[in-house]
Coordinates of C-alpha atoms and ligand atoms in Angstrom, one line a residue:
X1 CA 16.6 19.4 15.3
X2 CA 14.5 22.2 17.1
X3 CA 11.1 22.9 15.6
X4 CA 10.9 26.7 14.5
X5 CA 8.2 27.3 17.0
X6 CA 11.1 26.1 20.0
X7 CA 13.6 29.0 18.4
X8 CA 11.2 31.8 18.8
X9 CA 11.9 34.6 20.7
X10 CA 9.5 37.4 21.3
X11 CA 10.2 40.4 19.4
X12 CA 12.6 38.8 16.8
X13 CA 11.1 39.5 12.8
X14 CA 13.2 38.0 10.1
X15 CA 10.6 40.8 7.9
X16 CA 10.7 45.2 7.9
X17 CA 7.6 45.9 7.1
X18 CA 7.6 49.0 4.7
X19 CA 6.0 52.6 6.4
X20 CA 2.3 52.6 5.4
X21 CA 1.8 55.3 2.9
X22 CA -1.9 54.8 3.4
X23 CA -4.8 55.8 6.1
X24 CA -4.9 53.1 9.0
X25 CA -8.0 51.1 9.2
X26 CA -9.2 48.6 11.6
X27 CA -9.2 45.8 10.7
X28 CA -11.8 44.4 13.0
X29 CA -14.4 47.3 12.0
X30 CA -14.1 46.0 8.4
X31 CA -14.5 42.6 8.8
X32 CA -16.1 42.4 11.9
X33 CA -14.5 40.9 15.0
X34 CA -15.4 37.0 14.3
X35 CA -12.7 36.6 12.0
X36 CA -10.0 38.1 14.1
X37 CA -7.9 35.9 16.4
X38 CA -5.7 36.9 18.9
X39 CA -4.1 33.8 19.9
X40 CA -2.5 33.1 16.5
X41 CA 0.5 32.1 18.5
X42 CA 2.9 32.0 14.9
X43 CA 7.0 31.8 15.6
X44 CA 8.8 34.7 15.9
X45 CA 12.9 34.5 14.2
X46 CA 15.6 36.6 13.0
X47 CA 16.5 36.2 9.2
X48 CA 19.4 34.0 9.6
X49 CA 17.7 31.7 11.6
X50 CA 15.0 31.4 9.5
X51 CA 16.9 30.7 6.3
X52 CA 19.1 28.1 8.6
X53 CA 16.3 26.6 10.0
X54 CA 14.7 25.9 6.5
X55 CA 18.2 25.2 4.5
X56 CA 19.0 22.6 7.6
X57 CA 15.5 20.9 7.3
X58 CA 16.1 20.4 3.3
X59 CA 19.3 18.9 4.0
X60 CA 18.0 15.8 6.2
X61 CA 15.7 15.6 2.5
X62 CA 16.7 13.4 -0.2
X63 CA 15.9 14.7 -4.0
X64 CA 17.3 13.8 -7.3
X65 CA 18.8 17.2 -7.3
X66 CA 20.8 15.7 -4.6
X67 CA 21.6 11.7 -6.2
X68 CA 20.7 8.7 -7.7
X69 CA 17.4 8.2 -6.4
X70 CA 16.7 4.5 -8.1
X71 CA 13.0 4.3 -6.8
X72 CA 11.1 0.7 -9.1
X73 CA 8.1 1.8 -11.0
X74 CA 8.1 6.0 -9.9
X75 CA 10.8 7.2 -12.6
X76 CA 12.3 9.6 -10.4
X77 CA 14.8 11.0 -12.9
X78 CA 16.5 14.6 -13.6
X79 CA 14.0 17.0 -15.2
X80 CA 15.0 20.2 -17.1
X81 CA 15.1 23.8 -15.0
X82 CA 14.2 24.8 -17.8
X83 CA 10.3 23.2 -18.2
X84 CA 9.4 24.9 -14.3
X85 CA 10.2 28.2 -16.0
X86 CA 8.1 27.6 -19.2
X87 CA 5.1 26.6 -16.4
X88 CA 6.1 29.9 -14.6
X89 CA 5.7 32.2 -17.3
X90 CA 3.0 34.7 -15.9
X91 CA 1.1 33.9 -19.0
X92 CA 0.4 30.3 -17.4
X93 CA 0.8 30.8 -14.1
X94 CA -1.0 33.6 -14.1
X95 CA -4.0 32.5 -15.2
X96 CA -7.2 32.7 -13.8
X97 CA -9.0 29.2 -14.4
X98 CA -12.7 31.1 -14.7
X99 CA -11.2 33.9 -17.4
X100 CA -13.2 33.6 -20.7
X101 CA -12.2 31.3 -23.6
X102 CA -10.9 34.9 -25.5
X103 CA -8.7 35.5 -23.1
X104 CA -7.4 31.9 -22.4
X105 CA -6.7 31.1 -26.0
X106 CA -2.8 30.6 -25.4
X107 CA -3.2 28.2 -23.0
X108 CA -6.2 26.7 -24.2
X109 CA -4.0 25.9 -28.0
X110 CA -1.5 24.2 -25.9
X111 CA -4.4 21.9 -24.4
X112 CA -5.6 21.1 -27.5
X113 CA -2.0 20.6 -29.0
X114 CA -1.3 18.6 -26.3
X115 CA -3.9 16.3 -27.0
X116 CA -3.2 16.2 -30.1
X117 CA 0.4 15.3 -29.6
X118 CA -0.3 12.6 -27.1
X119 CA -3.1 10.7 -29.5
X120 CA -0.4 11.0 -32.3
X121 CA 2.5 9.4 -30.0
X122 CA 0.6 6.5 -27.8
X123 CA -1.9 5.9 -31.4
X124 CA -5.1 6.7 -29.7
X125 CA -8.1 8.5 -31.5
X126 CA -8.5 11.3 -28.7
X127 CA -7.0 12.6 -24.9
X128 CA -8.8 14.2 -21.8
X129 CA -6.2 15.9 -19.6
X130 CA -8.4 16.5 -16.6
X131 CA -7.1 13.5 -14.1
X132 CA -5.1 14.5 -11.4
X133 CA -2.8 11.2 -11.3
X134 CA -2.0 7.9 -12.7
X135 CA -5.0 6.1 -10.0
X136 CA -7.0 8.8 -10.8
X137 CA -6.7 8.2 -14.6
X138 CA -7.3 4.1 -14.0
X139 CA -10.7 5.2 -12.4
X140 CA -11.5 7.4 -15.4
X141 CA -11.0 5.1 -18.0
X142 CA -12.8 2.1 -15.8
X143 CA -15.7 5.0 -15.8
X144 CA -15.6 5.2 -19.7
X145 CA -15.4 0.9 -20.0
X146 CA -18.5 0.9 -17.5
X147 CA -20.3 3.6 -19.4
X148 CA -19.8 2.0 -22.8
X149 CA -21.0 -1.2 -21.6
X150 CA -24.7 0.5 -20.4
X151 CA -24.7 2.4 -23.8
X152 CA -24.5 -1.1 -25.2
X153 CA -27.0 -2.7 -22.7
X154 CA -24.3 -5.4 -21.8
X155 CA -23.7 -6.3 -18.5
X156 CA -20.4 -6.9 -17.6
X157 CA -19.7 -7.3 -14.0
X158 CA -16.1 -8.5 -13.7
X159 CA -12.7 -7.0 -14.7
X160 CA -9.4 -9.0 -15.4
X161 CA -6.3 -8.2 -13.6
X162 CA -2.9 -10.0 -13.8
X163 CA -0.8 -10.6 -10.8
X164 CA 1.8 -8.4 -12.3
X165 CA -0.6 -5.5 -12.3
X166 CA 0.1 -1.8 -10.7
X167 CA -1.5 -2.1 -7.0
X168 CA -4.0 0.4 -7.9
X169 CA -5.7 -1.3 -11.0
X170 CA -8.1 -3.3 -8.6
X171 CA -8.5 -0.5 -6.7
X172 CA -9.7 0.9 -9.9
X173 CA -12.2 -1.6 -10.9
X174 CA -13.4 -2.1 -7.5
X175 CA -14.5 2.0 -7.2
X176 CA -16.5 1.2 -10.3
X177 CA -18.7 -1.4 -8.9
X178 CA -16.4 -4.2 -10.7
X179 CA -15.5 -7.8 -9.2
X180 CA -11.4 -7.6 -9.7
X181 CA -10.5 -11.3 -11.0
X182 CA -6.6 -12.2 -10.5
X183 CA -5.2 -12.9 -13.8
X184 CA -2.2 -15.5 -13.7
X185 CA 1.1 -14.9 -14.7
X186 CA 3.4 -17.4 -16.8
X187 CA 6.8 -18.6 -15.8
X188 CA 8.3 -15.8 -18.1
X189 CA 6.8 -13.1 -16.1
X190 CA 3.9 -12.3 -18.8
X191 CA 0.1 -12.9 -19.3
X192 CA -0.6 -17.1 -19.0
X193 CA -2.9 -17.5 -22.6
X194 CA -4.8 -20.2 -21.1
X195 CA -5.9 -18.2 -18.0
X196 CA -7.1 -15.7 -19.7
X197 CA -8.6 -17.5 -22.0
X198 CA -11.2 -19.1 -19.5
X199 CA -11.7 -16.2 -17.9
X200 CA -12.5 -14.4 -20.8
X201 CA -16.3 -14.8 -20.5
X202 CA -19.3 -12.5 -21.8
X203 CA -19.5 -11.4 -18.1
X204 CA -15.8 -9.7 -18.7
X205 CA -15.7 -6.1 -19.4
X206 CA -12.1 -5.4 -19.7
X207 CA -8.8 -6.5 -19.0
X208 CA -6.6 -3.9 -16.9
X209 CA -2.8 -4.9 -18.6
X210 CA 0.0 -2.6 -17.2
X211 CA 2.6 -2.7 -19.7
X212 CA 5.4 -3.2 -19.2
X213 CA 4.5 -5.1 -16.1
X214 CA 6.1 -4.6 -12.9
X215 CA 8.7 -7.0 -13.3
X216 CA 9.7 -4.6 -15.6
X217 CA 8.8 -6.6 -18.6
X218 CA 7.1 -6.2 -21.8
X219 CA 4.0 -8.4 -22.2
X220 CA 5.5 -10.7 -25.4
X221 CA 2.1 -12.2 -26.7
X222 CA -0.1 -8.1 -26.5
X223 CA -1.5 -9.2 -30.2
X224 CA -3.2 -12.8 -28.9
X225 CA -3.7 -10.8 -25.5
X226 CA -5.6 -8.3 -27.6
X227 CA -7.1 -10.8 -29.8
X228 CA -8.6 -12.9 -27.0
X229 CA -10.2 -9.6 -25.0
X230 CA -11.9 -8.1 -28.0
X231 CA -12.7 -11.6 -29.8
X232 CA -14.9 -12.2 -26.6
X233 CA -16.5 -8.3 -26.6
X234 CA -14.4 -6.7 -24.4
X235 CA -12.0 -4.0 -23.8
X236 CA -8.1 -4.0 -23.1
X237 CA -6.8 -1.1 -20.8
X238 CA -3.6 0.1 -20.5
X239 CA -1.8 1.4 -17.7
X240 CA 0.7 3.3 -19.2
X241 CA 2.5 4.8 -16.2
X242 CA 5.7 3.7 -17.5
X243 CA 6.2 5.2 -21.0
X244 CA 9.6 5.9 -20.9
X245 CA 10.4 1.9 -21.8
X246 CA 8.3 1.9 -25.2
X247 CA 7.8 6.2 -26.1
X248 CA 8.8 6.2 -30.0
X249 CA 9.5 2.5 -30.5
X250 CA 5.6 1.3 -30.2
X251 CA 2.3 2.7 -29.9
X252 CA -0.8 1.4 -27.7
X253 CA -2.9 1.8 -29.8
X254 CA -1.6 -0.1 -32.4
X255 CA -1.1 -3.0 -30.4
X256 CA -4.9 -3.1 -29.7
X257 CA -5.3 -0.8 -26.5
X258 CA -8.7 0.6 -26.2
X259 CA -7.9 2.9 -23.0
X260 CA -4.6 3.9 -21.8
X261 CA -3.6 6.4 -18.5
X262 CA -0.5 7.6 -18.7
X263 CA 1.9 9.3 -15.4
X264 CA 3.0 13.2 -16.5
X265 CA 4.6 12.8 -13.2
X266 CA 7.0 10.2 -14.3
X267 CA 7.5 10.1 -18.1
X268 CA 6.8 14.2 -18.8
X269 CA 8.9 16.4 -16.5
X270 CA 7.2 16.3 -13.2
X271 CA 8.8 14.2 -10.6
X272 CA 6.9 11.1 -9.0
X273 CA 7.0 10.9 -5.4
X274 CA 7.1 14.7 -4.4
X275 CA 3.7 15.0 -3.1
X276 CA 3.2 17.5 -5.4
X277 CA 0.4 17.6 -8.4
X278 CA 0.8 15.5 -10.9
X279 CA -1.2 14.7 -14.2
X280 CA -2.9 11.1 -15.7
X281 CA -4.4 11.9 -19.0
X282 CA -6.8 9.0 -20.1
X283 CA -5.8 8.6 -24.0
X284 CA -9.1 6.3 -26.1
X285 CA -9.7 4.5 -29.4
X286 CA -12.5 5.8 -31.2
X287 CA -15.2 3.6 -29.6
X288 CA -14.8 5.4 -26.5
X289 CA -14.5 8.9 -27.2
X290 CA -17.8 9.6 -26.7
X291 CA -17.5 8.9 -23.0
X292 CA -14.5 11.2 -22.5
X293 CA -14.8 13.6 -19.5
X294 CA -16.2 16.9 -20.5
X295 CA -15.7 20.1 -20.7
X296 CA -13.3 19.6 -23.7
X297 CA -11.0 21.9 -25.1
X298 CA -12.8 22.1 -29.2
X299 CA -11.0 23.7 -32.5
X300 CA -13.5 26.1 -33.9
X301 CA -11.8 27.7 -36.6
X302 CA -8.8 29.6 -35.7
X303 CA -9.9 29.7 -32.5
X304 CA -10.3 27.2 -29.1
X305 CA -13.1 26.9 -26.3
X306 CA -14.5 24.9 -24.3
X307 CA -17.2 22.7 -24.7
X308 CA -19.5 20.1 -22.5
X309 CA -21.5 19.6 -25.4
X310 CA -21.0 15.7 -25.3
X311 CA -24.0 13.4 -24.6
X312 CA -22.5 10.6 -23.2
X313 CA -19.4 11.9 -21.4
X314 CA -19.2 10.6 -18.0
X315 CA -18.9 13.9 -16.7
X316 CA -16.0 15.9 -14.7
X317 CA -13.9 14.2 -12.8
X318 CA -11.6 17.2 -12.2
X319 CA -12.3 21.2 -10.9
X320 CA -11.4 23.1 -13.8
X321 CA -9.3 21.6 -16.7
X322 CA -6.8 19.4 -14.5
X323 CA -3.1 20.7 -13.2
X324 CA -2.2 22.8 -15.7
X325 CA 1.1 23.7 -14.9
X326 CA 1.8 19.9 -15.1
X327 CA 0.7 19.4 -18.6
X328 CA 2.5 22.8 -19.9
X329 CA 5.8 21.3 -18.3
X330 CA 5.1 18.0 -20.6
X331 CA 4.5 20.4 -23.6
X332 CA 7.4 21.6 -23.3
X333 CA 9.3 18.4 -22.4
X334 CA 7.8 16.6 -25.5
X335 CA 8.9 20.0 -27.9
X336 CA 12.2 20.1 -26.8
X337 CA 12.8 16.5 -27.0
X338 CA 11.3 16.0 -30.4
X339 CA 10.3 12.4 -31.3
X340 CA 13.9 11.3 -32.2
X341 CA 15.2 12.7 -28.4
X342 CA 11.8 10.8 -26.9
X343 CA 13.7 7.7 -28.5
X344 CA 16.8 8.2 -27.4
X345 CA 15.6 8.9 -24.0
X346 CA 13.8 5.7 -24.0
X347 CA 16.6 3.8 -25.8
X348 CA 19.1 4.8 -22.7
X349 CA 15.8 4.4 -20.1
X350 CA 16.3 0.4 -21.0
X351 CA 19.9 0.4 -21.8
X352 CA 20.2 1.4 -18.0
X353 CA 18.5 -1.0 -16.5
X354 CA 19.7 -4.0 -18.6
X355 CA 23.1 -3.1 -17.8
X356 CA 22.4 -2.8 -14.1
X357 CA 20.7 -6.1 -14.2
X358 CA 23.6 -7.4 -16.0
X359 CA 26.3 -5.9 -13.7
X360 CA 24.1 -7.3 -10.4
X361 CA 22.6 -10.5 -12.0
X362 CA 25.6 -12.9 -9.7
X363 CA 25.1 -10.9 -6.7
X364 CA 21.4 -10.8 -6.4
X365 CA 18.5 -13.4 -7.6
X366 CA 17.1 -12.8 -10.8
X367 CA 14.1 -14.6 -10.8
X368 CA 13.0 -13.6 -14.8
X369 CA 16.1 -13.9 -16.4
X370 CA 15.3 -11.6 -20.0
X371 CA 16.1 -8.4 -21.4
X372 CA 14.1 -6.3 -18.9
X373 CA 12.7 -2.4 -20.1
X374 CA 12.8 0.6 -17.9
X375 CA 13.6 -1.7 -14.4
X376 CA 14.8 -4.5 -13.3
X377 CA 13.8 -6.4 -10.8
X378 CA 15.8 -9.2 -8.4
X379 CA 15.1 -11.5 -5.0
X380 CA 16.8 -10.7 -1.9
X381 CA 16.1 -14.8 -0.9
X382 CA 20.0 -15.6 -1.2
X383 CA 20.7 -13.2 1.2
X384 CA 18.1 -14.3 3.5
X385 CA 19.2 -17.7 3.0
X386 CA 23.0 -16.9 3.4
X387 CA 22.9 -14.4 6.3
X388 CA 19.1 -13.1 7.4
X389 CA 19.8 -10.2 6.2
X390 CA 16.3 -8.9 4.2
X391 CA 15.8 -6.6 1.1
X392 CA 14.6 -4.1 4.0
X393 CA 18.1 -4.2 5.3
X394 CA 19.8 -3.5 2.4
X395 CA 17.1 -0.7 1.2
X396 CA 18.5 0.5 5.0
X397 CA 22.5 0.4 4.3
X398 CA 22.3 1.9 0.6
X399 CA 21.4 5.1 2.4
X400 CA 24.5 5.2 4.4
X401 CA 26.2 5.0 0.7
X402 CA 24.1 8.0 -0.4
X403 CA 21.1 6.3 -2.4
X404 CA 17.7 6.7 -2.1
X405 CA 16.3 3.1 -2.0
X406 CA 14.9 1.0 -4.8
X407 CA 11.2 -0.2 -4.3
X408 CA 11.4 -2.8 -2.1
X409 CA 8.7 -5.9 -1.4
X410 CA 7.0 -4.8 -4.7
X411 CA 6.0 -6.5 -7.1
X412 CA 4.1 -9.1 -4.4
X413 CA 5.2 -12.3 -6.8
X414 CA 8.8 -12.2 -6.2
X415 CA 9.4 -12.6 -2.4
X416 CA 11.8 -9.9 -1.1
X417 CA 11.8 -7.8 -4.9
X418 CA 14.4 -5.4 -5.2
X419 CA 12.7 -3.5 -7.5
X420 CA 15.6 -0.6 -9.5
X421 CA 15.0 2.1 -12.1
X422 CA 17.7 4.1 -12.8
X423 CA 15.8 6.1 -15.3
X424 CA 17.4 7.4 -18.7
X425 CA 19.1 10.5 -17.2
X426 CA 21.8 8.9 -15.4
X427 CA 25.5 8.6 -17.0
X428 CA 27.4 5.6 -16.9
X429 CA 29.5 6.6 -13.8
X430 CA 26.5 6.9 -11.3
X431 CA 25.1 3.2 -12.5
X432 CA 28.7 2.1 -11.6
X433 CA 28.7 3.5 -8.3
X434 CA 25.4 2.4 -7.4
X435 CA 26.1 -1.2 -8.8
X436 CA 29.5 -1.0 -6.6
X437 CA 27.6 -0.3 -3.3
X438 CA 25.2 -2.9 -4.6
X439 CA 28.1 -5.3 -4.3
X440 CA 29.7 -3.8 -1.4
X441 CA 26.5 -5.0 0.7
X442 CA 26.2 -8.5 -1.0
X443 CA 29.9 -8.8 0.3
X444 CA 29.3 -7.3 3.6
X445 CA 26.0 -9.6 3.7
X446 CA 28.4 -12.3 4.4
X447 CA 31.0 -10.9 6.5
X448 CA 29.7 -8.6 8.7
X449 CA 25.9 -9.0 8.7
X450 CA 24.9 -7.3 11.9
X451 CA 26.2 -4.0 10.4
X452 CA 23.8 -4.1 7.4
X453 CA 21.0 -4.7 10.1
X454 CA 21.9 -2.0 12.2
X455 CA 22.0 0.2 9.0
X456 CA 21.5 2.9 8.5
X457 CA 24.2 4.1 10.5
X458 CA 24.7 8.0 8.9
X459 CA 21.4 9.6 9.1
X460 CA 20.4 11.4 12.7
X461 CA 17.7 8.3 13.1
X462 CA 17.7 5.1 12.8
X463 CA 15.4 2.6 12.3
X464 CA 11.9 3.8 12.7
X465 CA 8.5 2.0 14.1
X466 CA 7.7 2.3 10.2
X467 CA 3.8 0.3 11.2
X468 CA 3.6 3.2 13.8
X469 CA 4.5 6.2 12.4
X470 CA 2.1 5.2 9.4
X471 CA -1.4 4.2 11.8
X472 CA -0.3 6.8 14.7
X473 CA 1.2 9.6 13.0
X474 CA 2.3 12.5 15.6
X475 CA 2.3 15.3 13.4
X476 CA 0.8 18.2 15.9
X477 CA 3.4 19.6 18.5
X478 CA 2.2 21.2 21.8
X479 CA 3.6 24.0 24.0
X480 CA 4.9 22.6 27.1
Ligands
PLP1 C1 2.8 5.0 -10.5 C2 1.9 4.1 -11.1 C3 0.5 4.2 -10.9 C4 -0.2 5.2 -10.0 O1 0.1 6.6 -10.3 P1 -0.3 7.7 -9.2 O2 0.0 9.0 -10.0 O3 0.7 7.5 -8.1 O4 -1.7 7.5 -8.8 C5 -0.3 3.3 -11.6 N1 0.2 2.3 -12.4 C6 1.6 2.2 -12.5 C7 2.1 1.1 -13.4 C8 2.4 3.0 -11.9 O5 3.8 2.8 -12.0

């Protein structure tokens, strides 16, 4: 495809400027000239090959809005039209982020609402909705864990982290001046007691759990996980990324969570993966809410501000009060849903994976054979076994049948993870396709192998120098 710079012609406008209806000024006089440039050398296209060029470009793009988009740990499922609209009310949208608490009190309410609503649904004492992401959550809750610890004059240098962890915890820990220790895993896929156990020294500050893991699985033992952190002084984290495999059935903190980040960007209406903002509010149990970032939204009566009165808060970690529009889109998510829909949604969330595990489970290696939550994960190994084909090759073909890949090659314990999660807003008829492709390329893994490694075979490119394109990017584009 032609970049829109190579279509220009000189002349062309795709825009008719309106007849000025006031005095001319120079632009240059009012500014002064430093700030002029004459070689802004922008493209210049018609209308209709402006809205081509653009409505081509999105069609080489792949979105839910477009298919099944099965993407392991990222929840990339359908989110109501109707939540962007709420966020786009000029009320909200509109709002400057430095107008006084008087004239902010709409959107301060839902702040402090949606605190409210979040502490009451994960079982946590208090919220700050200030991080910008799920990482950036993980670092603020490590931030509260470290601060508590100097309050307390303990010095704990070393966090725990299970080899079923999120890639990002350690990156967490390690930001905070932690040493990251590498938790083992039992042969069911959950926390090995005994491991933790002697790691569990008075030299631990926290354990980082992500629950479910990402196998996908529920951690069975959390109450002697739990037991064995705080019966030695320290704190269990959550990294709650993945809420839509436990929203309404259990809460955090009543299985003994002390910090928890959850992903707005997966569970509340914002799509994962867009590039886009996203949200990772950092939900506490009462011994840490003293440390929560500040300025807070406060109740004073009838009325809401803002307040950085707080001692020990560790501070901002966010310009202003966090993406805003994010966190009205998961208002309104969570009031249209009500807690009985936030069940059902996560009741189908885990029926849909468990039944694509099911329908796969004599195609594809299942290395943790149990009822899995929001994703499932299998082994490509037969396949490399049987015909060299890898998961990378498959990830390639399924987008000749329309898919967006699963995760693939994560989570690092199983060797060549197909990692799936259909999500809870798929019907039955789109996991049945999806499985059928599945299938198609298991069969075609033995017949006709070469095909799958040429894959994909539909798009305008091929297979890409995927180590290159991510160290040398060539994003600029000269004028020859
Ligand atoms: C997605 C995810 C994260 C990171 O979230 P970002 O918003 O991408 O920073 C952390 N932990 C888990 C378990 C996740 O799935």
């Amino acid at each position: 495809m032609e970049l829109i710079f190579e279509i220009s012609k000189s002349g062309r406008s795709a825009v008719q400027v309106p007849a000025s209806d006031v005095p001319e000024v120079n632009i240059g006089d009012a500014i002064g000239p430093k700030y002029l440039r004459g070689d802004l050398d922008l493209p210049e296209v018609a209308e209709i090959d402006l809205v081509r060029h653009y409505t081509n470009l999105s069609r080489r793009n792949f979105g839910v809005d477009l298919g099944f988009y099965p993407l392991g740990s990222c929840t990339m499922k359908y989110n109501p039209k109707i939540n962007e609209n709420i966020a786009a009310l000029p009320g909200f949208a509109g709002l400057h982020p430095n107008a006084p608490s008087e004239f902010a009190q709409g959107s301060l309410g839902l702040m402090y609402d949606m605190q409210r609503l979040l502490a009451g649904l994960f079982g946590m004492a208090d919220f700050t909705l200030q991080p910008a992401a799920g990482a950036h959550g993980e670092l603020t809750g490590v931030m509260m864990i470290r601060k508590y610890f100097e309050k307390r004059g303990e010095k704990r240098r070393r966090i725990l982290i299970p080899d079923a962890a999120h890639g990002t915890n350690p990156a967490s820990g390690a930001l905070c001046g932690f040493e990251t220790v590498t938790l083992r895993s039992n042969p069911e896929g959950g926390v090995d007691l005994n491991h933790l156990e002697s790691l569990m020294t008075q030299d631990t500050a926290a354990l980082m759990l992500t629950n479910p893991n990402t196998l996908g699985l529920f951690e069975r033992n959390i109450e002697k996980v739990a037991a064995i952190v705080h019966g030695a002084g320290g704190l269990l984290y959550g990294d709650g990324a993945n809420a839509n495999a436990y929203l309404g059935k259990t809460r955090p903190g009543d299985l003994g969570f002390d910090v928890i980040q959850l992903n707005l960007h997966k569970t509340f209406s914002t799509p994962h993966g867009g590039g886009g903002p996203g949200s990772g509010p950092v939900g506490v149990a009462e011994k840490l809410v003293d440390f929560l970032p500040a300025p807070r939204v406060v109740k004073n009566g009838e009325g809401y501000s803002l307040s950085e009165d707080f001692p020990y808060t560790i501070g901002r970690v966010r310009a202003f009060y966090g993406n805003f529009t994010v966190i009205v889109k998961a208002y309104a998510y969570l009031r249209s849903l009500g807690e009985e829909g936030l069940r059902r949604a996560t009741e189908m969330a885990v029926l849909n994976a468990n039944y694509i595990k099911e329908r796969l489970k004599s195609y594809f290696d299942l290395p943790y054979d149990r009822v899995c939550m929001h994703e499932c994960v299998f082994s490509g190994n037969r396949q490399v076994a049987e015909s060299g084909v890898h998961t990378s090759d498959i990830a390639k073909r399924l987008i000749d049948f329309g898919y967006h890949p699963p995760t693939i090659y994560f989570p690092l314990i199983v060797p060549e993870a197909i990692m799936i999660e259909p999500t809870e807003t798929e019907s039955k008829e789109t996991l049945d396709a999806f499985c059928d492709a599945m299938i198609a390329i298991a069969k075609e893994a033995k017949e006709n192998p070469q095909r799958i490694k040429d894959a994909p075979l539909s798009t305008p490119v091929g297979r890409l120098d995927e180590v290159l394109a991510a160290r040398k990017p060539d994003v600029c584009w000269e004028r020859s």
